[in-house]
Amino acid sequence: MFEDRVLVCKDCGKEFVFTAGEQEFYAQNDFKNDPARCPACRKARKQQRSERLNGPREMFDAVCAACGKPTKVPFEPKNDKPVYCSECFAKRRGR
């Protein structure tokens, strides 16, 4: 029923794919309009709104328990729990 469609972002002007799965989600949730922004611009806009309301998010330095590289996390690390960089965290969650 749905097919991938290429849309143009109203912020950056780049093309992005509005996948069949995303279209199905929009239809199931009765969303009437297609997305106007690409995923990167949507994320940036969400971040800007959050910072306007809550101030900038405080980030803490940490060392990844899996690969050992330095990283920043949005919570204060505790010594009793491991902290992972984004890549290792995604791997652990099966992404």
mmCIF file of C-alpha atoms in Angstrom, residues 3-75:
data_model
loop_
_atom_site.group_PDB
_atom_site.id
_atom_site.type_symbol
_atom_site.label_atom_id
_atom_site.label_comp_id
_atom_site.label_asym_id
_atom_site.label_seq_id
_atom_site.Cartn_x
_atom_site.Cartn_y
_atom_site.Cartn_z
ATOM 1 C CA GLU A 3 5.923 3.087 -1.017
ATOM 2 C CA ASP A 4 9.033 5.025 -0.030
ATOM 3 C CA ARG A 5 8.837 8.656 -1.151
ATOM 4 C CA VAL A 6 11.544 11.279 -1.481
ATOM 5 C CA LEU A 7 10.730 14.601 0.209
ATOM 6 C CA VAL A 8 12.680 17.863 0.483
ATOM 7 C CA CYS A 9 13.486 19.332 3.906
ATOM 8 C CA LYS A 10 12.093 22.829 4.382
ATOM 9 C CA ASP A 11 15.043 23.817 6.605
ATOM 10 C CA CYS A 12 18.163 22.515 4.854
ATOM 11 C CA GLY A 13 16.728 21.799 1.384
ATOM 12 C CA LYS A 14 18.161 18.280 1.237
ATOM 13 C CA GLU A 15 16.178 15.300 0.056
ATOM 14 C CA PHE A 16 15.211 12.572 2.527
ATOM 15 C CA VAL A 17 13.231 9.351 2.279
ATOM 16 C CA PHE A 18 9.784 9.129 3.892
ATOM 17 C CA THR A 19 9.707 5.355 4.212
ATOM 18 C CA ALA A 20 6.683 3.129 3.748
ATOM 19 C CA GLY A 21 6.932 2.182 7.431
ATOM 20 C CA GLU A 22 6.910 5.830 8.497
ATOM 21 C CA GLN A 23 3.931 6.498 6.252
ATOM 22 C CA GLU A 24 2.083 3.578 7.814
ATOM 23 C CA PHE A 25 2.869 4.944 11.303
ATOM 24 C CA TYR A 26 1.557 8.384 10.261
ATOM 25 C CA ALA A 27 -1.642 6.805 8.902
ATOM 26 C CA GLN A 28 -2.199 4.668 12.026
ATOM 27 C CA ASN A 29 -1.816 7.733 14.243
ATOM 28 C CA ASP A 30 -4.059 9.845 11.999
ATOM 29 C CA PHE A 31 -1.305 12.350 11.147
ATOM 30 C CA LYS A 32 -2.534 14.393 8.181
ATOM 31 C CA ASN A 33 0.713 16.037 6.996
ATOM 32 C CA ASP A 34 3.933 14.561 5.675
ATOM 33 C CA PRO A 35 7.093 15.486 7.625
ATOM 34 C CA ALA A 36 8.474 18.829 6.470
ATOM 35 C CA ARG A 37 11.977 18.333 7.886
ATOM 36 C CA CYS A 38 14.617 15.641 7.448
ATOM 37 C CA PRO A 39 15.496 13.524 10.512
ATOM 38 C CA ALA A 40 18.640 15.599 11.227
ATOM 39 C CA CYS A 41 16.740 18.905 11.157
ATOM 40 C CA ARG A 42 13.914 17.430 13.261
ATOM 41 C CA LYS A 43 16.474 16.323 15.858
ATOM 42 C CA ALA A 44 18.183 19.741 15.847
ATOM 43 C CA ARG A 45 14.838 21.539 16.190
ATOM 44 C CA LYS A 46 13.804 19.295 19.078
ATOM 45 C CA GLN A 47 17.150 19.971 20.792
ATOM 46 C CA GLN A 48 16.714 23.743 20.337
ATOM 47 C CA ARG A 49 13.195 23.634 21.822
ATOM 48 C CA SER A 50 14.430 21.582 24.766
ATOM 49 C CA GLU A 51 17.300 23.991 25.438
ATOM 50 C CA ARG A 52 14.968 26.991 25.216
ATOM 51 C CA LEU A 53 12.680 25.446 27.840
ATOM 52 C CA ASN A 54 15.194 23.707 30.094
ATOM 53 C CA GLY A 55 18.523 25.358 29.361
ATOM 54 C CA PRO A 56 21.449 23.470 27.819
ATOM 55 C CA ARG A 57 21.822 19.874 28.944
ATOM 56 C CA GLU A 58 24.708 19.261 31.297
ATOM 57 C CA MET A 59 27.068 16.582 30.014
ATOM 58 C CA PHE A 60 29.564 14.609 32.099
ATOM 59 C CA ASP A 61 32.908 13.104 31.115
ATOM 60 C CA ALA A 62 33.185 9.323 31.296
ATOM 61 C CA VAL A 63 35.201 6.406 29.940
ATOM 62 C CA CYS A 64 33.375 3.679 28.025
ATOM 63 C CA ALA A 65 33.370 0.398 29.958
ATOM 64 C CA ALA A 66 33.469 -1.621 26.717
ATOM 65 C CA CYS A 67 35.972 0.096 24.410
ATOM 66 C CA GLY A 68 37.755 2.445 26.836
ATOM 67 C CA LYS A 69 37.402 5.619 24.793
ATOM 68 C CA PRO A 70 36.416 8.922 26.436
ATOM 69 C CA THR A 71 32.786 9.955 26.007
ATOM 70 C CA LYS A 72 30.221 12.401 27.358
ATOM 71 C CA VAL A 73 26.958 11.297 28.959
ATOM 72 C CA PRO A 74 23.872 13.262 30.100
ATOM 73 C CA PHE A 75 24.033 11.886 33.659
#
